[in-house]
Amino acid sequence: MLHPIFEEASNVIKEEYPNENQVVFARVDCDQHSDIAQRYRISKYPTLKLFRNGMMMKREYRGQRSVKALADYIRQQKSDPVQELHDLAEITTLDRSKRNIIGYFAQKDSEEYRVFERVASILHDDCAFLAAFGTVSKPERYSGDNIIYKPPGHSAPDIVYLGSMTNFDGTYNWIQDKCVPLVREITFENGEELTEEGLPFLILFHMKEDTESLEIFQNEVARQLISEKGTINFLHADCDKFRHPLLHIQKTPADCPVIAIDSFRHMYVFGDFRDVLIPGKLKQFVSDLHSGKLHREFHHGPDPTDIAPGQEVQDVASSPPESSFQKLAPSEYRYTLLRDRDEL
């Protein structure tokens, strides 16, 4: 059903971008090329993925499946990802709720800017990219071309990139680290794409105005769990918006802040929030998920190794709440075929 729409959209775009290297529409038979499907974690069909400079973008196309919508999406992707500054005074009007990356260059036709523009084309959904050139940028180029990161808010200081600006990998890794935070916010808009990453969630539920608990959580994740990056997603959620998952674990917004793990099978609640400050406590919680201890203890009570000497061992059967965020996974009705994945 999608194939003729996809093909017609490719013809429309080919007329607008006749150079064959500008936009490529391609299709993969995932039964015939299962290695490609596995490499890119394709589990539902048809799936539309965007690649830039050989890299798969984490946000797949989720818009309307029509010729116009697909063509509009490509036009939007082809728009300039970098906003040019014509006066440094424009910096004072930046939206400081966003993460801003600003490059100062002697000239636009330079390898430094080409690398910057290439990185911006990949990460423009996560950061706002701006650039100034020539005489406009000169006051900020006292030591040569440079890139700075302006964190959200007005109090945090700027951070300067100290690596080689002609090295794509170094520049990309530095900017990605600034644009994609270790602890991300989960919303109903991005919930599906986060579940598709296939990693369990460690979530802080907090009131929107409670920035102190969020800062504590962010600091402890960075301190205790940086080595777990890639095995679990670190997230925070608005207690008011996510009342249903809270009720699932017998909590309400009045109980926030609350930390929980959703393994996509069950949800497990961390102890008292302030315990997150105890060295190693949060790390042990995540380790107990990976070892299966959380699952065992919810079904059978504490492990024998956790029982005090002389204390009678009781097999207390219980059932942890089922996953709540699994419901944000792709709808089986939206795709022709949705294949199950093994989950924790």
mmCIF file of C-alpha atoms in Angstrom:
data_model
loop_
_atom_site.group_PDB
_atom_site.id
_atom_site.type_symbol
_atom_site.label_atom_id
_atom_site.label_comp_id
_atom_site.label_asym_id
_atom_site.label_seq_id
_atom_site.Cartn_x
_atom_site.Cartn_y
_atom_site.Cartn_z
ATOM 1 C CA MET A 1 0.000 0.000 0.000
ATOM 2 C CA LEU A 2 2.793 2.427 0.824
ATOM 3 C CA HIS A 3 5.052 1.543 -2.111
ATOM 4 C CA PRO A 4 3.271 3.594 -4.849
ATOM 5 C CA ILE A 5 3.029 6.585 -2.472
ATOM 6 C CA PHE A 6 6.720 6.275 -1.611
ATOM 7 C CA GLU A 7 7.648 6.004 -5.291
ATOM 8 C CA GLU A 8 5.532 8.990 -6.329
ATOM 9 C CA ALA A 9 7.029 11.090 -3.505
ATOM 10 C CA SER A 10 10.513 10.153 -4.743
ATOM 11 C CA ASN A 11 9.587 11.349 -8.252
ATOM 12 C CA VAL A 12 8.306 14.671 -6.886
ATOM 13 C CA ILE A 13 11.511 15.208 -4.914
ATOM 14 C CA LYS A 14 13.708 14.152 -7.839
ATOM 15 C CA GLU A 15 12.266 17.013 -9.897
ATOM 16 C CA GLU A 16 13.118 19.502 -7.152
ATOM 17 C CA TYR A 17 16.533 18.008 -6.351
ATOM 18 C CA PRO A 18 17.763 16.527 -9.682
ATOM 19 C CA ASN A 19 21.295 15.861 -8.422
ATOM 20 C CA GLU A 20 21.211 12.159 -7.538
ATOM 21 C CA ASN A 21 23.448 12.720 -4.518
ATOM 22 C CA GLN A 22 21.135 15.280 -2.888
ATOM 23 C CA VAL A 23 18.279 12.960 -1.877
ATOM 24 C CA VAL A 24 18.122 9.184 -2.260
ATOM 25 C CA PHE A 25 14.909 7.185 -1.791
ATOM 26 C CA ALA A 26 15.666 3.503 -1.181
ATOM 27 C CA ARG A 27 13.806 0.409 -0.068
ATOM 28 C CA VAL A 28 14.954 -2.800 1.628
ATOM 29 C CA ASP A 29 13.278 -6.208 1.552
ATOM 30 C CA CYS A 30 13.871 -7.186 5.189
ATOM 31 C CA ASP A 31 13.023 -10.841 4.593
ATOM 32 C CA GLN A 32 15.732 -11.030 1.966
ATOM 33 C CA HIS A 33 18.173 -8.797 3.873
ATOM 34 C CA SER A 34 17.513 -9.710 7.495
ATOM 35 C CA ASP A 35 21.056 -8.644 8.444
ATOM 36 C CA ILE A 36 20.209 -5.035 7.554
ATOM 37 C CA ALA A 37 16.915 -5.230 9.473
ATOM 38 C CA GLN A 38 18.730 -6.523 12.554
ATOM 39 C CA ARG A 39 21.501 -3.932 12.316
ATOM 40 C CA TYR A 40 18.986 -1.084 12.382
ATOM 41 C CA ARG A 41 16.539 -2.739 14.814
ATOM 42 C CA ILE A 42 13.640 -2.854 12.376
ATOM 43 C CA SER A 43 10.736 -4.710 14.008
ATOM 44 C CA LYS A 44 7.680 -3.269 12.218
ATOM 45 C CA TYR A 45 6.784 -2.823 8.595
ATOM 46 C CA PRO A 46 6.787 -0.566 6.712
ATOM 47 C CA THR A 47 9.314 1.590 8.602
ATOM 48 C CA LEU A 48 10.729 4.831 7.188
ATOM 49 C CA LYS A 49 14.207 5.783 8.408
ATOM 50 C CA LEU A 50 16.259 8.854 7.543
ATOM 51 C CA PHE A 51 20.026 8.616 7.009
ATOM 52 C CA ARG A 52 22.402 11.584 6.870
ATOM 53 C CA ASN A 53 26.065 11.278 5.978
ATOM 54 C CA GLY A 54 25.793 7.519 6.412
ATOM 55 C CA MET A 55 24.299 7.811 9.902
ATOM 56 C CA MET A 56 20.785 6.688 10.796
ATOM 57 C CA MET A 57 18.804 9.425 12.520
ATOM 58 C CA LYS A 58 17.211 8.303 15.780
ATOM 59 C CA ARG A 59 13.873 9.891 14.847
ATOM 60 C CA GLU A 60 12.148 7.912 12.140
ATOM 61 C CA TYR A 61 9.410 9.383 9.958
ATOM 62 C CA ARG A 62 6.081 9.194 11.792
ATOM 63 C CA GLY A 63 4.033 11.648 9.765
ATOM 64 C CA GLN A 64 1.120 11.104 7.437
ATOM 65 C CA ARG A 65 1.822 8.540 4.733
ATOM 66 C CA SER A 66 0.885 10.625 1.717
ATOM 67 C CA VAL A 67 2.896 11.994 -1.213
ATOM 68 C CA LYS A 68 2.511 15.584 -0.004
ATOM 69 C CA ALA A 69 3.480 14.793 3.600
ATOM 70 C CA LEU A 70 6.550 12.789 2.554
ATOM 71 C CA ALA A 71 7.665 15.484 0.098
ATOM 72 C CA ASP A 72 7.145 18.237 2.692
ATOM 73 C CA TYR A 73 9.184 16.229 5.192
ATOM 74 C CA ILE A 74 12.110 15.978 2.763
ATOM 75 C CA ARG A 75 11.899 19.704 1.943
ATOM 76 C CA GLN A 76 12.025 20.473 5.646
ATOM 77 C CA GLN A 77 15.027 18.165 6.059
ATOM 78 C CA LYS A 78 16.793 19.932 3.176
ATOM 79 C CA SER A 79 16.364 23.377 4.739
ATOM 80 C CA ASP A 80 19.479 25.039 6.169
ATOM 81 C CA PRO A 81 20.059 23.636 9.680
ATOM 82 C CA VAL A 82 22.157 26.674 10.672
ATOM 83 C CA GLN A 83 20.746 30.142 11.323
ATOM 84 C CA GLU A 84 23.145 32.892 10.260
ATOM 85 C CA LEU A 85 23.738 35.756 12.683
ATOM 86 C CA HIS A 86 24.053 39.176 11.054
ATOM 87 C CA ASP A 87 24.695 40.991 14.318
ATOM 88 C CA LEU A 88 26.085 39.580 17.588
ATOM 89 C CA ALA A 89 23.319 41.480 19.407
ATOM 90 C CA GLU A 90 20.942 38.795 18.105
ATOM 91 C CA ILE A 91 22.474 36.422 20.667
ATOM 92 C CA THR A 92 20.753 38.358 23.463
ATOM 93 C CA THR A 93 17.363 37.388 22.000
ATOM 94 C CA LEU A 94 18.047 33.636 21.825
ATOM 95 C CA ASP A 95 15.501 31.245 23.279
ATOM 96 C CA ARG A 96 17.409 30.216 26.408
ATOM 97 C CA SER A 97 15.029 27.349 27.124
ATOM 98 C CA LYS A 98 16.819 25.559 24.255
ATOM 99 C CA ARG A 99 20.354 24.245 23.892
ATOM 100 C CA ASN A 100 22.228 26.601 21.571
ATOM 101 C CA ILE A 101 25.412 25.849 19.613
ATOM 102 C CA ILE A 102 27.101 28.919 18.110
ATOM 103 C CA GLY A 103 29.984 28.830 15.642
ATOM 104 C CA TYR A 104 32.214 31.816 14.846
ATOM 105 C CA PHE A 105 34.000 31.526 11.498
ATOM 106 C CA ALA A 106 36.280 33.726 9.400
ATOM 107 C CA GLN A 107 34.463 32.579 6.263
ATOM 108 C CA LYS A 108 31.616 30.358 5.188
ATOM 109 C CA ASP A 109 33.671 28.593 2.522
ATOM 110 C CA SER A 110 35.934 26.740 4.944
ATOM 111 C CA GLU A 111 36.454 23.166 6.114
ATOM 112 C CA GLU A 112 35.671 24.264 9.688
ATOM 113 C CA TYR A 113 32.213 25.475 8.685
ATOM 114 C CA ARG A 114 31.531 22.465 6.443
ATOM 115 C CA VAL A 115 32.128 20.152 9.429
ATOM 116 C CA PHE A 116 29.923 22.379 11.637
ATOM 117 C CA GLU A 117 27.116 22.372 9.043
ATOM 118 C CA ARG A 118 27.354 18.595 8.670
ATOM 119 C CA VAL A 119 27.011 18.096 12.435
ATOM 120 C CA ALA A 120 24.097 20.565 12.509
ATOM 121 C CA SER A 121 22.286 18.604 9.797
ATOM 122 C CA ILE A 122 22.332 15.548 12.082
ATOM 123 C CA LEU A 123 21.614 17.162 15.457
ATOM 124 C CA HIS A 124 19.364 20.100 14.574
ATOM 125 C CA ASP A 125 16.368 18.397 16.238
ATOM 126 C CA ASP A 126 18.224 18.442 19.567
ATOM 127 C CA CYS A 127 19.952 21.848 19.477
ATOM 128 C CA ALA A 128 19.575 25.221 17.782
ATOM 129 C CA PHE A 129 22.608 25.905 15.557
ATOM 130 C CA LEU A 130 23.745 29.433 14.760
ATOM 131 C CA ALA A 131 26.805 30.855 12.998
ATOM 132 C CA ALA A 132 28.459 34.206 12.381
ATOM 133 C CA PHE A 133 31.046 34.997 9.708
ATOM 134 C CA GLY A 134 33.668 37.573 8.779
ATOM 135 C CA THR A 135 33.486 40.987 10.415
ATOM 136 C CA VAL A 136 30.365 40.004 12.369
ATOM 137 C CA SER A 137 32.175 37.142 14.102
ATOM 138 C CA LYS A 138 35.549 38.888 14.466
ATOM 139 C CA PRO A 139 35.063 40.047 18.125
ATOM 140 C CA GLU A 140 34.570 36.371 19.121
ATOM 141 C CA ARG A 141 37.510 35.043 17.063
ATOM 142 C CA TYR A 142 40.376 36.456 19.079
ATOM 143 C CA SER A 143 41.974 32.978 19.110
ATOM 144 C CA GLY A 144 40.606 31.834 15.728
ATOM 145 C CA ASP A 145 37.410 30.085 14.667
ATOM 146 C CA ASN A 146 35.566 28.559 17.602
ATOM 147 C CA ILE A 147 32.351 26.876 18.734
ATOM 148 C CA ILE A 148 30.557 27.526 21.996
ATOM 149 C CA TYR A 149 27.660 25.799 23.731
ATOM 150 C CA LYS A 150 25.066 27.872 25.590
ATOM 151 C CA PRO A 151 23.183 25.615 28.026
ATOM 152 C CA PRO A 152 19.497 26.230 28.802
ATOM 153 C CA GLY A 153 18.870 29.002 31.337
ATOM 154 C CA HIS A 154 20.633 32.280 31.929
ATOM 155 C CA SER A 155 22.903 31.289 34.821
ATOM 156 C CA ALA A 156 24.951 28.439 33.317
ATOM 157 C CA PRO A 157 28.272 29.542 31.784
ATOM 158 C CA ASP A 158 29.173 29.012 28.118
ATOM 159 C CA ILE A 159 31.341 25.994 27.254
ATOM 160 C CA VAL A 160 33.997 26.269 24.539
ATOM 161 C CA TYR A 161 34.957 23.423 22.205
ATOM 162 C CA LEU A 162 38.712 22.860 22.466
ATOM 163 C CA GLY A 163 39.123 20.134 19.847
ATOM 164 C CA SER A 164 39.938 20.312 16.148
ATOM 165 C CA MET A 165 37.146 21.998 14.196
ATOM 166 C CA THR A 166 38.080 20.100 11.028
ATOM 167 C CA ASN A 167 37.710 16.722 12.756
ATOM 168 C CA PHE A 168 34.137 15.566 12.188
ATOM 169 C CA ASP A 169 34.125 12.738 14.759
ATOM 170 C CA GLY A 170 35.556 14.916 17.529
ATOM 171 C CA THR A 171 33.227 17.836 16.770
ATOM 172 C CA TYR A 172 30.170 15.584 16.439
ATOM 173 C CA ASN A 173 30.847 13.702 19.681
ATOM 174 C CA TRP A 174 31.367 16.940 21.639
ATOM 175 C CA ILE A 175 28.223 18.598 20.296
ATOM 176 C CA GLN A 176 26.129 15.435 20.679
ATOM 177 C CA ASP A 177 27.189 15.220 24.325
ATOM 178 C CA LYS A 178 25.899 18.774 24.829
ATOM 179 C CA CYS A 179 22.737 18.465 22.733
ATOM 180 C CA VAL A 180 21.494 15.062 23.888
ATOM 181 C CA PRO A 181 21.364 15.106 27.705
ATOM 182 C CA LEU A 182 22.157 12.003 29.746
ATOM 183 C CA VAL A 183 18.719 12.314 31.398
ATOM 184 C CA ARG A 184 16.025 12.999 28.804
ATOM 185 C CA GLU A 185 12.422 14.043 29.333
ATOM 186 C CA ILE A 186 9.796 11.546 28.232
ATOM 187 C CA THR A 187 6.594 12.976 26.790
ATOM 188 C CA PHE A 188 3.627 11.509 24.947
ATOM 189 C CA GLU A 189 5.190 12.902 21.767
ATOM 190 C CA ASN A 190 8.531 11.061 22.060
ATOM 191 C CA GLY A 191 7.381 8.059 24.112
ATOM 192 C CA GLU A 192 7.075 5.730 21.134
ATOM 193 C CA GLU A 193 10.558 6.449 19.797
ATOM 194 C CA LEU A 194 12.051 5.959 23.276
ATOM 195 C CA THR A 195 10.359 2.570 23.689
ATOM 196 C CA GLU A 196 11.681 1.585 20.264
ATOM 197 C CA GLU A 197 15.242 1.997 21.500
ATOM 198 C CA GLY A 198 14.556 -1.288 23.291
ATOM 199 C CA LEU A 199 16.179 -0.309 26.601
ATOM 200 C CA PRO A 200 14.459 -0.375 30.001
ATOM 201 C CA PHE A 201 13.595 2.983 31.579
ATOM 202 C CA LEU A 202 14.935 4.448 34.808
ATOM 203 C CA ILE A 203 12.459 7.272 35.389
ATOM 204 C CA LEU A 204 12.236 10.146 37.828
ATOM 205 C CA PHE A 205 8.632 11.296 38.200
ATOM 206 C CA HIS A 206 8.656 14.879 39.484
ATOM 207 C CA MET A 207 6.449 17.956 39.518
ATOM 208 C CA LYS A 208 7.282 20.292 36.650
ATOM 209 C CA GLU A 209 8.372 23.091 39.003
ATOM 210 C CA ASP A 210 10.509 20.740 41.133
ATOM 211 C CA THR A 211 13.854 21.397 39.470
ATOM 212 C CA GLU A 212 15.810 20.536 42.638
ATOM 213 C CA SER A 213 14.859 16.840 42.545
ATOM 214 C CA LEU A 214 15.627 16.717 38.832
ATOM 215 C CA GLU A 215 19.074 18.225 39.420
ATOM 216 C CA ILE A 216 19.795 15.708 42.205
ATOM 217 C CA PHE A 217 18.708 12.839 39.942
ATOM 218 C CA GLN A 218 20.804 14.118 37.024
ATOM 219 C CA ASN A 219 23.880 14.465 39.227
ATOM 220 C CA GLU A 220 23.510 10.994 40.746
ATOM 221 C CA VAL A 221 22.914 9.357 37.354
ATOM 222 C CA ALA A 222 26.090 11.019 36.074
ATOM 223 C CA ARG A 223 28.002 10.014 39.218
ATOM 224 C CA GLN A 224 26.765 6.439 39.684
ATOM 225 C CA LEU A 225 25.453 5.231 36.338
ATOM 226 C CA ILE A 226 27.540 6.679 33.513
ATOM 227 C CA SER A 227 28.868 3.158 32.804
ATOM 228 C CA GLU A 228 25.259 1.946 32.321
ATOM 229 C CA LYS A 229 24.657 4.307 29.396
ATOM 230 C CA GLY A 230 23.594 2.082 26.520
ATOM 231 C CA THR A 231 21.964 -0.535 28.775
ATOM 232 C CA ILE A 232 19.153 1.613 30.239
ATOM 233 C CA ASN A 233 17.500 4.924 29.356
ATOM 234 C CA PHE A 234 17.632 7.662 31.980
ATOM 235 C CA LEU A 235 14.428 9.699 31.846
ATOM 236 C CA HIS A 236 12.329 12.188 33.773
ATOM 237 C CA ALA A 237 8.577 12.667 33.515
ATOM 238 C CA ASP A 238 6.009 15.242 34.602
ATOM 239 C CA CYS A 239 3.956 13.738 37.458
ATOM 240 C CA ASP A 240 0.798 15.534 36.364
ATOM 241 C CA LYS A 241 1.026 14.347 32.771
ATOM 242 C CA PHE A 242 1.952 10.780 33.711
ATOM 243 C CA ARG A 243 -0.596 10.164 36.471
ATOM 244 C CA HIS A 244 -1.572 6.789 35.003
ATOM 245 C CA PRO A 245 1.904 5.173 35.295
ATOM 246 C CA LEU A 246 2.084 6.540 38.846
ATOM 247 C CA LEU A 247 -1.263 4.970 39.741
ATOM 248 C CA HIS A 248 0.088 1.758 38.258
ATOM 249 C CA ILE A 249 2.720 1.686 41.010
ATOM 250 C CA GLN A 250 0.205 2.896 43.634
ATOM 251 C CA LYS A 251 1.536 6.449 43.696
ATOM 252 C CA THR A 252 -0.008 9.848 43.031
ATOM 253 C CA PRO A 253 1.522 13.249 42.165
ATOM 254 C CA ALA A 254 1.451 13.985 45.905
ATOM 255 C CA ASP A 255 4.094 11.249 46.373
ATOM 256 C CA CYS A 256 6.509 12.798 43.873
ATOM 257 C CA PRO A 257 9.452 12.759 43.442
ATOM 258 C CA VAL A 258 9.384 9.004 42.725
ATOM 259 C CA ILE A 259 12.009 6.877 40.977
ATOM 260 C CA ALA A 260 11.007 3.694 39.167
ATOM 261 C CA ILE A 261 12.255 1.228 36.571
ATOM 262 C CA ASP A 262 10.030 0.059 33.729
ATOM 263 C CA SER A 263 11.508 -3.094 32.159
ATOM 264 C CA PHE A 264 8.662 -3.306 29.592
ATOM 265 C CA ARG A 265 7.345 -6.290 31.539
ATOM 266 C CA HIS A 266 7.041 -4.865 35.044
ATOM 267 C CA MET A 267 7.583 -1.647 36.975
ATOM 268 C CA TYR A 268 9.783 -1.559 40.078
ATOM 269 C CA VAL A 269 9.840 1.308 42.581
ATOM 270 C CA PHE A 270 13.021 2.671 44.145
ATOM 271 C CA GLY A 271 12.889 3.301 47.902
ATOM 272 C CA ASP A 272 12.727 6.774 49.410
ATOM 273 C CA PHE A 273 13.847 9.406 46.901
ATOM 274 C CA ARG A 274 16.468 10.836 49.295
ATOM 275 C CA ASP A 275 18.177 7.420 49.313
ATOM 276 C CA VAL A 276 19.437 8.305 45.843
ATOM 277 C CA LEU A 277 22.122 10.342 47.651
ATOM 278 C CA ILE A 278 23.493 7.209 49.365
ATOM 279 C CA PRO A 279 26.640 6.246 47.387
ATOM 280 C CA GLY A 280 25.999 3.260 45.152
ATOM 281 C CA LYS A 281 22.300 2.917 46.045
ATOM 282 C CA LEU A 282 20.966 3.886 42.618
ATOM 283 C CA LYS A 283 23.612 1.787 40.874
ATOM 284 C CA GLN A 284 22.598 -1.250 42.945
ATOM 285 C CA PHE A 285 18.953 -0.717 41.944
ATOM 286 C CA VAL A 286 19.900 -0.876 38.258
ATOM 287 C CA SER A 287 22.272 -3.822 38.840
ATOM 288 C CA ASP A 288 19.419 -5.699 40.539
ATOM 289 C CA LEU A 289 17.339 -5.209 37.405
ATOM 290 C CA HIS A 290 20.025 -6.646 35.141
ATOM 291 C CA SER A 291 20.716 -9.604 37.458
ATOM 292 C CA GLY A 292 17.012 -10.450 37.708
ATOM 293 C CA LYS A 293 16.962 -9.803 41.450
ATOM 294 C CA LEU A 294 14.163 -7.220 41.246
ATOM 295 C CA HIS A 295 11.984 -9.686 39.363
ATOM 296 C CA ARG A 296 12.758 -12.572 41.737
ATOM 297 C CA GLU A 297 12.130 -10.539 44.887
ATOM 298 C CA PHE A 298 8.816 -9.204 43.662
ATOM 299 C CA HIS A 299 7.626 -12.760 43.012
ATOM 300 C CA HIS A 300 9.286 -14.629 45.872
ATOM 301 C CA GLY A 301 10.362 -12.119 48.511
ATOM 302 C CA PRO A 302 13.954 -11.174 49.486
ATOM 303 C CA ASP A 303 16.851 -13.292 48.209
ATOM 304 C CA PRO A 304 18.231 -15.655 50.884
ATOM 305 C CA THR A 305 21.487 -13.680 50.863
ATOM 306 C CA ASP A 306 19.537 -10.633 52.073
ATOM 307 C CA ILE A 307 18.036 -12.439 55.078
ATOM 308 C CA ALA A 308 19.599 -11.755 58.481
ATOM 309 C CA PRO A 309 21.212 -14.761 60.261
ATOM 310 C CA GLY A 310 18.573 -16.783 62.116
ATOM 311 C CA GLN A 311 15.698 -15.077 60.346
ATOM 312 C CA GLU A 312 13.116 -17.483 58.939
ATOM 313 C CA VAL A 313 12.937 -17.511 55.146
ATOM 314 C CA GLN A 314 9.423 -17.037 53.801
ATOM 315 C CA ASP A 315 8.398 -17.427 50.189
ATOM 316 C CA VAL A 316 6.098 -14.461 49.768
ATOM 317 C CA ALA A 317 4.602 -14.559 46.323
ATOM 318 C CA SER A 318 3.760 -11.178 44.846
ATOM 319 C CA SER A 319 3.303 -9.695 41.437
ATOM 320 C CA PRO A 320 4.948 -6.412 40.423
ATOM 321 C CA PRO A 321 2.827 -3.973 38.404
ATOM 322 C CA GLU A 322 2.881 -4.588 34.685
ATOM 323 C CA SER A 323 4.766 -2.211 32.427
ATOM 324 C CA SER A 324 2.956 1.044 31.801
ATOM 325 C CA PHE A 325 5.270 2.565 29.189
ATOM 326 C CA GLN A 326 5.081 -0.537 26.999
ATOM 327 C CA LYS A 327 1.687 0.894 26.011
ATOM 328 C CA LEU A 328 3.530 3.739 24.272
ATOM 329 C CA ALA A 329 5.170 1.252 21.891
ATOM 330 C CA PRO A 330 4.064 1.188 18.226
ATOM 331 C CA SER A 331 0.400 0.412 17.703
ATOM 332 C CA GLU A 332 -0.200 -2.912 15.987
ATOM 333 C CA TYR A 333 -2.913 -1.238 13.931
ATOM 334 C CA ARG A 334 -0.574 1.346 12.370
ATOM 335 C CA TYR A 335 1.710 -1.163 10.670
ATOM 336 C CA THR A 336 1.154 -4.020 8.241
ATOM 337 C CA LEU A 337 3.387 -6.236 10.371
ATOM 338 C CA LEU A 338 4.676 -5.716 13.911
ATOM 339 C CA ARG A 339 7.136 -8.293 15.176
ATOM 340 C CA ASP A 340 7.591 -9.010 18.869
ATOM 341 C CA ARG A 341 10.930 -8.449 20.556
ATOM 342 C CA ASP A 342 12.397 -10.329 23.466
ATOM 343 C CA GLU A 343 12.290 -8.046 26.482
ATOM 344 C CA LEU A 344 13.607 -8.016 30.015
#
